CSV table of C-alpha atoms and ligand atoms in Angstrom, one decimal:
chain,number,residue,atom,x,y,z
S,1,MET,CA,27.8,18.8,3.7
S,2,THR,CA,28.5,17.2,7.1
S,3,SER,CA,25.7,15.8,9.3
S,4,GLU,CA,26.2,18.7,11.7
S,5,GLU,CA,25.3,21.1,8.9
S,6,GLN,CA,22.0,19.5,8.1
S,7,PRO,CA,18.9,21.5,8.8
S,8,LEU,CA,17.5,18.3,10.4
S,9,THR,CA,19.6,19.1,13.4
S,10,THR,CA,17.1,21.8,14.4
S,11,VAL,CA,14.7,19.0,15.4
S,12,ARG,CA,14.6,19.1,19.2
S,13,ALA,CA,15.3,15.9,21.1
S,14,GLY,CA,12.2,13.8,21.7
S,15,GLU,CA,10.3,15.4,18.8
S,16,GLN,CA,9.6,13.4,15.6
S,17,PRO,CA,9.1,15.2,12.4
S,18,LEU,CA,6.1,14.0,10.3
S,19,LEU,CA,8.3,14.2,7.2
S,20,GLU,CA,12.1,14.1,6.9
S,21,VAL,CA,13.8,14.5,3.5
S,22,ARG,CA,17.5,13.8,3.5
S,23,GLU,CA,19.9,14.6,0.7
S,24,LEU,CA,17.2,14.1,-2.0
S,25,VAL,CA,18.6,13.9,-5.5
S,26,LYS,CA,16.6,13.6,-8.7
S,27,TYR,CA,18.4,13.6,-12.1
S,28,PHE,CA,16.6,13.0,-15.4
S,29,ASP,CA,18.5,11.2,-18.1
S,30,ILE,CA,19.0,12.9,-21.4
S,31,LYS,CA,19.4,10.2,-24.1
S,32,GLY,CA,21.2,10.7,-27.4
S,33,GLY,CA,23.0,9.1,-30.3
S,34,PHE,CA,22.0,6.0,-32.3
S,35,LEU,CA,21.9,3.7,-29.3
S,36,GLN,CA,20.0,6.3,-27.2
S,37,ARG,CA,22.6,6.2,-24.5
S,38,THR,CA,22.5,8.6,-21.5
S,39,VAL,CA,24.6,11.5,-22.6
S,40,ALA,CA,23.8,14.0,-19.8
S,41,HIS,CA,21.5,14.6,-16.8
S,42,VAL,CA,19.1,17.3,-15.9
S,43,LYS,CA,20.0,17.9,-12.3
S,44,ALA,CA,16.5,18.9,-11.2
S,45,VAL,CA,17.0,18.2,-7.5
S,46,ASP,CA,20.5,18.1,-6.2
S,47,GLY,CA,20.8,17.3,-2.5
S,48,VAL,CA,17.7,18.7,-0.7
S,49,SER,CA,17.2,18.2,3.0
S,50,PHE,CA,14.4,19.4,5.3
S,51,HIS,CA,11.9,18.3,7.8
S,52,ILE,CA,8.3,19.2,8.6
S,53,MET,CA,6.9,18.9,12.1
S,54,PRO,CA,3.3,17.7,12.7
S,55,GLY,CA,0.7,20.4,12.1
S,56,GLU,CA,3.4,22.7,10.5
S,57,THR,CA,3.3,24.3,7.0
S,58,LEU,CA,6.6,24.4,5.2
S,59,GLY,CA,6.5,26.7,2.1
S,60,LEU,CA,8.8,25.6,-0.7
S,61,ILE,CA,9.4,28.5,-3.1
S,62,GLY,CA,11.5,29.2,-6.2
S,63,GLU,CA,11.2,30.2,-9.8
S,64,SER,CA,10.0,27.9,-12.5
S,65,GLY,CA,12.8,25.3,-13.1
S,66,SER,CA,14.1,25.5,-9.5
S,67,GLY,CA,13.1,21.9,-8.8
S,68,LYS,CA,10.4,22.4,-6.2
S,69,SER,CA,7.6,20.4,-7.9
S,70,THR,CA,10.1,17.6,-8.6
S,71,VAL,CA,10.8,17.5,-4.9
S,72,ALA,CA,7.1,17.2,-4.1
S,73,ARG,CA,6.5,14.4,-6.6
S,74,THR,CA,9.7,12.5,-5.7
S,75,ILE,CA,8.6,12.5,-2.0
S,76,LEU,CA,5.4,10.8,-3.0
S,77,ARG,CA,7.2,8.3,-5.3
S,78,LEU,CA,5.3,9.6,-8.3
S,79,LEU,CA,8.9,10.0,-9.6
S,80,PRO,CA,11.7,7.6,-8.6
S,81,ALA,CA,14.5,9.3,-6.7
S,82,THR,CA,18.1,9.1,-7.9
S,83,SER,CA,19.3,9.0,-4.3
S,84,GLY,CA,18.5,10.2,-0.8
S,85,GLU,CA,15.9,9.2,1.8
S,86,VAL,CA,12.4,10.2,2.8
S,87,PHE,CA,10.9,9.3,6.1
S,88,LEU,CA,7.2,9.5,7.1
S,89,GLU,CA,7.0,9.5,10.9
S,90,GLY,CA,10.3,7.7,10.9
S,91,ARG,CA,9.3,5.0,8.3
S,92,PRO,CA,11.4,5.0,5.1
S,93,VAL,CA,9.3,5.8,2.1
S,94,PHE,CA,11.7,4.8,-0.6
S,95,ASN,CA,12.3,1.3,0.7
S,96,ALA,CA,8.7,0.6,1.5
S,97,SER,CA,7.1,-2.5,0.1
S,98,ARG,CA,4.0,-2.3,-2.1
S,99,THR,CA,1.7,-2.9,0.9
S,100,GLU,CA,3.6,-0.4,3.1
S,101,LEU,CA,3.5,2.2,0.3
S,102,LYS,CA,-0.2,1.8,-0.2
S,103,SER,CA,-0.7,2.5,3.5
S,104,MET,CA,1.7,5.5,3.3
S,105,ARG,CA,-0.2,6.9,0.3
S,106,ARG,CA,-3.3,7.1,2.4
S,107,GLU,CA,-1.3,9.3,4.8
S,108,MET,CA,0.3,11.5,2.1
S,109,GLN,CA,-1.9,13.2,-0.5
S,110,ILE,CA,-1.3,15.8,-3.2
S,111,ILE,CA,-3.3,18.7,-4.4
S,112,PHE,CA,-2.3,19.5,-8.0
S,113,GLN,CA,-1.8,22.9,-9.6
S,114,ASP,CA,-4.2,22.5,-12.5
S,115,PRO,CA,-7.8,22.1,-11.3
S,116,TYR,CA,-8.8,21.5,-15.0
S,117,GLY,CA,-6.3,18.8,-15.9
S,118,SER,CA,-6.2,16.9,-12.6
S,119,LEU,CA,-9.8,15.8,-12.6
S,120,ASN,CA,-11.0,13.1,-15.0
S,121,PRO,CA,-13.7,14.7,-17.2
S,122,ARG,CA,-15.5,11.4,-17.6
S,123,MET,CA,-16.0,10.8,-13.9
S,124,SER,CA,-18.7,12.5,-11.8
S,125,VAL,CA,-17.6,14.5,-8.8
S,126,GLY,CA,-18.9,11.8,-6.5
S,127,GLU,CA,-16.8,9.1,-8.3
S,128,ILE,CA,-13.7,11.3,-8.2
S,129,VAL,CA,-13.9,12.0,-4.5
S,130,GLU,CA,-14.9,8.4,-3.7
S,131,GLU,CA,-12.2,6.7,-5.8
S,132,GLY,CA,-9.5,6.7,-3.0
S,133,LEU,CA,-12.0,5.2,-0.5
S,134,PHE,CA,-13.0,2.5,-3.0
S,135,VAL,CA,-9.3,1.7,-3.9
S,136,HIS,CA,-8.4,1.3,-0.3
S,137,GLY,CA,-11.6,-0.8,0.5
S,138,ILE,CA,-13.0,1.7,3.0
S,139,GLY,CA,-16.7,1.5,3.8
S,140,ASN,CA,-19.6,0.3,1.7
S,141,PRO,CA,-21.4,2.1,-1.2
S,142,ARG,CA,-23.9,3.8,1.2
S,143,SER,CA,-21.3,5.0,3.8
S,144,ARG,CA,-19.0,6.1,1.0
S,145,GLU,CA,-21.8,8.2,-0.5
S,146,GLN,CA,-22.4,9.8,2.8
S,147,GLN,CA,-18.7,10.5,3.2
S,148,VAL,CA,-18.4,12.0,-0.2
S,149,SER,CA,-21.4,14.4,0.5
S,150,ARG,CA,-19.8,15.4,3.8
S,151,LEU,CA,-16.4,16.0,2.2
S,152,LEU,CA,-18.0,18.2,-0.5
S,153,GLU,CA,-19.7,20.2,2.2
S,154,VAL,CA,-16.5,20.5,4.2
S,155,VAL,CA,-14.8,22.1,1.2
S,156,GLY,CA,-17.7,24.5,0.5
S,157,LEU,CA,-19.6,22.6,-2.1
S,158,ARG,CA,-22.9,20.8,-1.8
S,159,GLY,CA,-23.6,17.1,-1.4
S,160,GLN,CA,-26.0,17.3,-4.4
S,161,HIS,CA,-23.0,18.2,-6.6
S,162,ARG,CA,-22.0,14.5,-6.5
S,163,GLY,CA,-23.7,13.7,-9.7
S,164,ARG,CA,-22.2,16.6,-11.7
S,165,PHE,CA,-19.1,16.5,-13.9
S,166,PRO,CA,-15.9,18.7,-13.6
S,167,HIS,CA,-16.7,20.8,-16.6
S,168,GLU,CA,-19.8,22.1,-14.8
S,169,PHE,CA,-17.7,23.9,-12.2
S,170,SER,CA,-15.5,27.0,-12.1
S,171,GLY,CA,-11.7,26.8,-11.5
S,172,GLY,CA,-12.0,27.5,-7.8
S,173,GLN,CA,-14.8,24.9,-7.4
S,174,ARG,CA,-12.7,22.4,-9.2
S,175,GLN,CA,-9.8,23.0,-6.9
S,176,ARG,CA,-12.2,22.4,-4.0
S,177,ILE,CA,-13.1,19.1,-5.6
S,178,GLY,CA,-9.4,18.3,-5.8
S,179,ILE,CA,-9.1,19.1,-2.1
S,180,ALA,CA,-12.1,17.0,-1.2
S,181,ARG,CA,-10.5,14.1,-3.1
S,182,ALA,CA,-7.2,14.6,-1.2
S,183,LEU,CA,-9.0,14.8,2.2
S,184,ALA,CA,-11.1,11.6,1.6
S,185,LEU,CA,-8.4,9.3,3.0
S,186,GLN,CA,-7.8,11.4,6.1
S,187,PRO,CA,-4.1,12.1,5.3
S,188,LYS,CA,-1.6,13.4,7.7
S,189,LEU,CA,0.5,15.2,5.1
S,190,MET,CA,-0.9,17.3,2.2
S,191,ILE,CA,1.5,18.3,-0.5
S,192,ALA,CA,0.0,21.3,-2.2
S,193,ASP,CA,1.8,21.8,-5.5
S,194,GLU,CA,1.0,25.3,-6.7
S,195,PRO,CA,-2.6,24.9,-5.6
S,196,VAL,CA,-3.7,28.5,-6.4
S,197,SER,CA,-1.4,29.5,-9.3
S,198,ALA,CA,-4.0,28.8,-11.9
S,199,LEU,CA,-6.8,30.7,-10.1
S,200,ASP,CA,-7.9,34.3,-10.2
S,201,VAL,CA,-6.5,36.4,-7.3
S,202,SER,CA,-10.0,36.7,-5.7
S,203,ILE,CA,-10.4,33.0,-5.7
S,204,GLN,CA,-6.9,32.4,-4.5
S,205,SER,CA,-7.6,33.8,-1.1
S,206,GLN,CA,-10.7,31.7,-0.7
S,207,ILE,CA,-8.8,28.5,-1.4
S,208,LEU,CA,-5.9,29.6,1.0
S,209,ASN,CA,-8.5,30.3,3.7
S,210,LEU,CA,-10.1,26.9,3.1
S,211,LEU,CA,-6.7,25.2,3.4
S,212,ASP,CA,-6.0,27.1,6.6
S,213,ASP,CA,-9.4,26.1,8.1
S,214,LEU,CA,-8.9,22.4,7.1
S,215,GLN,CA,-5.4,22.4,8.7
S,216,ARG,CA,-6.9,23.3,12.0
S,217,GLU,CA,-10.0,21.1,11.7
S,218,PHE,CA,-8.1,18.0,10.6
S,219,ASN,CA,-4.7,18.7,12.1
S,220,LEU,CA,-3.0,18.6,8.7
S,221,THR,CA,0.6,19.1,7.9
S,222,TYR,CA,1.4,20.9,4.6
S,223,LEU,CA,4.2,21.1,2.2
S,224,PHE,CA,3.1,24.1,0.2
S,225,VAL,CA,4.9,24.5,-3.1
S,226,ALA,CA,4.6,27.9,-4.9
S,227,HIS,CA,6.5,30.5,-6.9
S,228,ASN,CA,4.7,33.5,-5.4
S,229,MET,CA,6.3,34.8,-2.2
S,230,ALA,CA,3.2,36.6,-1.0
S,231,VAL,CA,1.2,33.4,-1.1
S,232,VAL,CA,3.8,31.3,0.6
S,233,GLU,CA,4.4,33.9,3.3
S,234,GLN,CA,0.6,34.0,4.0
S,235,VAL,CA,0.3,30.3,4.7
S,236,SER,CA,3.7,29.1,5.9
S,237,ASP,CA,5.3,28.6,9.4
S,238,ARG,CA,8.7,28.2,7.8
S,239,ILE,CA,9.9,28.8,4.2
S,240,ALA,CA,12.5,27.0,2.2
S,241,VAL,CA,13.8,28.9,-0.9
S,242,MET,CA,15.0,26.7,-3.8
S,243,TYR,CA,17.3,27.8,-6.6
S,244,LEU,CA,18.5,25.4,-9.3
S,245,GLY,CA,17.9,22.2,-7.5
S,246,ARG,CA,19.0,23.2,-4.0
S,247,ILE,CA,17.6,24.9,-1.0
S,248,VAL,CA,19.6,28.2,-0.6
S,249,GLU,CA,17.7,29.6,2.5
S,250,MET,CA,15.3,28.3,5.1
S,251,ALA,CA,13.9,30.1,8.1
S,252,PRO,CA,10.7,30.8,10.0
S,253,SER,CA,8.4,32.7,7.7
S,254,GLU,CA,8.4,36.1,9.4
S,255,GLN,CA,12.2,36.0,10.0
S,256,LEU,CA,12.9,35.1,6.4
S,257,TYR,CA,10.6,37.8,5.1
S,258,ARG,CA,12.0,40.5,7.4
S,259,GLN,CA,15.6,39.6,7.3
S,260,PRO,CA,16.5,37.5,4.3
S,261,LYS,CA,20.1,36.3,4.3
S,262,HIS,CA,20.4,35.2,0.7
S,263,PRO,CA,20.3,37.7,-2.2
S,264,TYR,CA,18.0,35.4,-4.2
S,265,THR,CA,15.4,35.5,-1.4
S,266,SER,CA,15.8,39.3,-1.3
S,267,ALA,CA,15.0,39.4,-5.0
S,268,LEU,CA,11.9,37.2,-4.6
S,269,ILE,CA,10.7,39.4,-1.7
S,270,SER,CA,11.3,42.6,-3.6
S,271,ALA,CA,9.1,41.2,-6.4
S,272,VAL,CA,6.0,41.2,-4.1
S,273,PRO,CA,4.0,44.3,-4.8
S,274,ILE,CA,3.7,46.7,-1.8
S,275,PRO,CA,0.9,49.2,-1.8
S,276,ASP,CA,3.2,51.9,-0.3
S,277,PRO,CA,4.5,54.7,-2.7
S,278,ALA,CA,7.2,55.5,-0.1
S,279,ARG,CA,8.8,52.1,-0.8
S,280,LYS,CA,8.9,52.5,-4.6
S,281,GLY,CA,12.2,51.6,-6.3
S,282,GLN,CA,13.2,48.8,-4.0
S,283,LYS,CA,12.8,46.2,-6.7
S,284,VAL,CA,15.7,43.9,-7.3
S,285,VAL,CA,15.8,42.8,-10.9
S,286,LEU,CA,17.6,39.6,-11.6
S,287,LYS,CA,19.0,39.5,-15.1
S,288,GLY,CA,18.4,36.6,-17.3
S,289,ASP,CA,16.7,33.3,-16.7
S,290,ILE,CA,17.6,30.6,-14.3
S,291,PRO,CA,20.7,28.7,-15.8
S,292,SER,CA,20.3,25.2,-17.3
S,293,PRO,CA,20.2,22.5,-14.6
S,294,ILE,CA,22.1,20.3,-17.1
S,295,ASN,CA,25.3,22.2,-16.4
S,296,PRO,CA,24.8,24.4,-13.3
S,297,PRO,CA,27.3,27.3,-12.8
S,298,SER,CA,30.5,26.5,-10.9
S,299,GLY,CA,30.9,27.7,-7.3
S,300,CYS,CA,27.7,29.3,-6.0
S,301,ARG,CA,25.0,28.4,-8.5
S,302,PHE,CA,23.5,31.9,-8.2
S,303,HIS,CA,26.7,33.8,-9.1
S,304,THR,CA,25.7,34.4,-12.7
S,305,ARG,CA,22.7,36.4,-11.5
S,306,CYS,CA,23.7,37.6,-8.1
S,307,PRO,CA,23.7,41.4,-7.7
S,308,ILE,CA,26.4,41.3,-5.0
S,309,ALA,CA,28.6,38.4,-6.2
S,310,GLN,CA,32.3,38.8,-5.5
S,311,PHE,CA,35.0,37.1,-7.6
S,312,PRO,CA,36.7,34.7,-7.7
S,313,ILE,CA,35.2,33.3,-4.5
S,314,CYS,CA,31.6,33.2,-5.7
S,315,SER,CA,32.4,31.5,-9.0
S,316,SER,CA,34.8,29.0,-7.5
S,317,GLU,CA,33.6,28.0,-4.1
S,318,ASP,CA,30.3,26.3,-3.4
S,319,PRO,CA,28.9,28.0,-0.3
S,320,LYS,CA,27.8,25.6,2.5
S,321,PHE,CA,24.2,25.6,3.6
S,322,GLU,CA,24.8,26.6,7.2
S,323,GLN,CA,22.8,27.8,10.2
S,324,LYS,CA,23.5,31.5,10.5
S,325,GLU,CA,21.0,32.1,13.4
S,326,ASP,CA,18.8,29.9,15.4
S,327,GLY,CA,16.6,28.1,12.8
S,328,HIS,CA,17.8,30.4,10.0
S,329,TRP,CA,19.9,28.6,7.3
S,330,ALA,CA,21.5,30.0,4.2
S,331,ALA,CA,24.0,29.1,1.5
S,332,CYS,CA,26.0,32.3,0.8
S,333,HIS,CA,29.6,33.2,1.5
S,334,PHE,CA,28.4,36.5,2.9
S,335,ALA,CA,25.2,35.6,4.6
S,336,GLY,CA,25.1,36.8,8.2
S,337,LYS,CA,28.0,39.1,7.6
S,338,GLY,CA,25.9,42.1,6.8
S,339,GLU,CA,26.8,42.0,3.2
S,340,THR,CA,23.8,40.2,1.6
S,341,ARG,CA,21.4,43.1,1.8
S,342,VAL,CA,21.1,44.4,-1.8
S,343,PRO,CA,20.9,48.2,-2.0
S,344,ALA,CA,17.5,49.4,-1.1
S,345,THR,CA,17.0,52.0,-3.8
S,346,GLY,CA,17.1,51.9,-7.5
S,347,GLU,CA,16.9,49.1,-9.9
S,348,ILE,CA,19.7,46.6,-9.5
S,349,GLN,CA,20.9,44.7,-12.4
S,350,ALA,CA,22.9,41.5,-11.7
S,351,VAL,CA,26.4,41.4,-13.1
F,401,SF4,FE1,25.8,35.9,-4.3
F,401,SF4,FE2,28.2,35.0,-3.8
F,401,SF4,FE3,26.3,34.8,-1.9
F,401,SF4,FE4,26.3,33.3,-4.1
F,401,SF4,S1,27.8,33.2,-2.5
F,401,SF4,S2,24.6,34.3,-3.2
F,401,SF4,S3,27.1,34.6,-5.6
F,401,SF4,S4,27.2,36.7,-2.7
């Protein structure tokens, strides 16, 4: 991909993204044999680029195994990148020294998917939320206690909950504790890694509304990772769709939802339940599972499941990720040519 084709070029002159990700690659080694040598790689993330402007929410969506959570964790250096670059307000994250990284970690926080597993059951809620302040040497015990009470109230809990333990709370309340912990260091960027997937639907909307309120109150920027198109559409300004380690489509949320240019995006959108009997039968069923990232399909990685694949081009030529309209990028040989709309009726089985 040439530099002109990078989605980063959509950044207007004079504007600085809060986060820039350039050609991010993350391979996991597979060891084998007597000497436990590397025999293959799981290509979890294979050349991902995007940016997020201050105050913006970018939704990152894809099926399980598409690499979206690995992108989130690699940005934060919770996993070492194989190659690529990440910049926070222009400062390189991967080359940062220990001290620089500590400071950047204050500015980038993560909300985890599992509100049960992400909180230490042996620590009180107060200790969990205070931990980051303590590690970064912020305030004294009295001011930290006040800050913890304030944060708990901000996320809809009570200051008196400080002394309780995670098992005394419901799933939604635990996720609020996780959000309070992430907020404690007054970050600029919040990476929300499937923050509502483990919650009941009724609780999901409460947490999404809370994240929305917090964004306005604290001027937060979000990278919102999820597999549910309805959730991502609700919270995102722009959406990037990942398939097998790559972004295949990226556009402003409404535009992507109304006029998807990649058949994989069309399939994800069609899976969103619509309470309208007149639109029954528009579901696009993709056959089979996502292929193995150890040996991705040749040509377009989606060709083994694509309902409109044409051969041999789709199985032999890797489509470029190109801007098809202003701010609307897609990687499909037929995107923008009126040929990526899958038929609107009947159940479509991929070939
Ligand atoms: Fe489908 Fe071919 Fe487009 Fe890939 S390039 S999404 S296989 S039509």
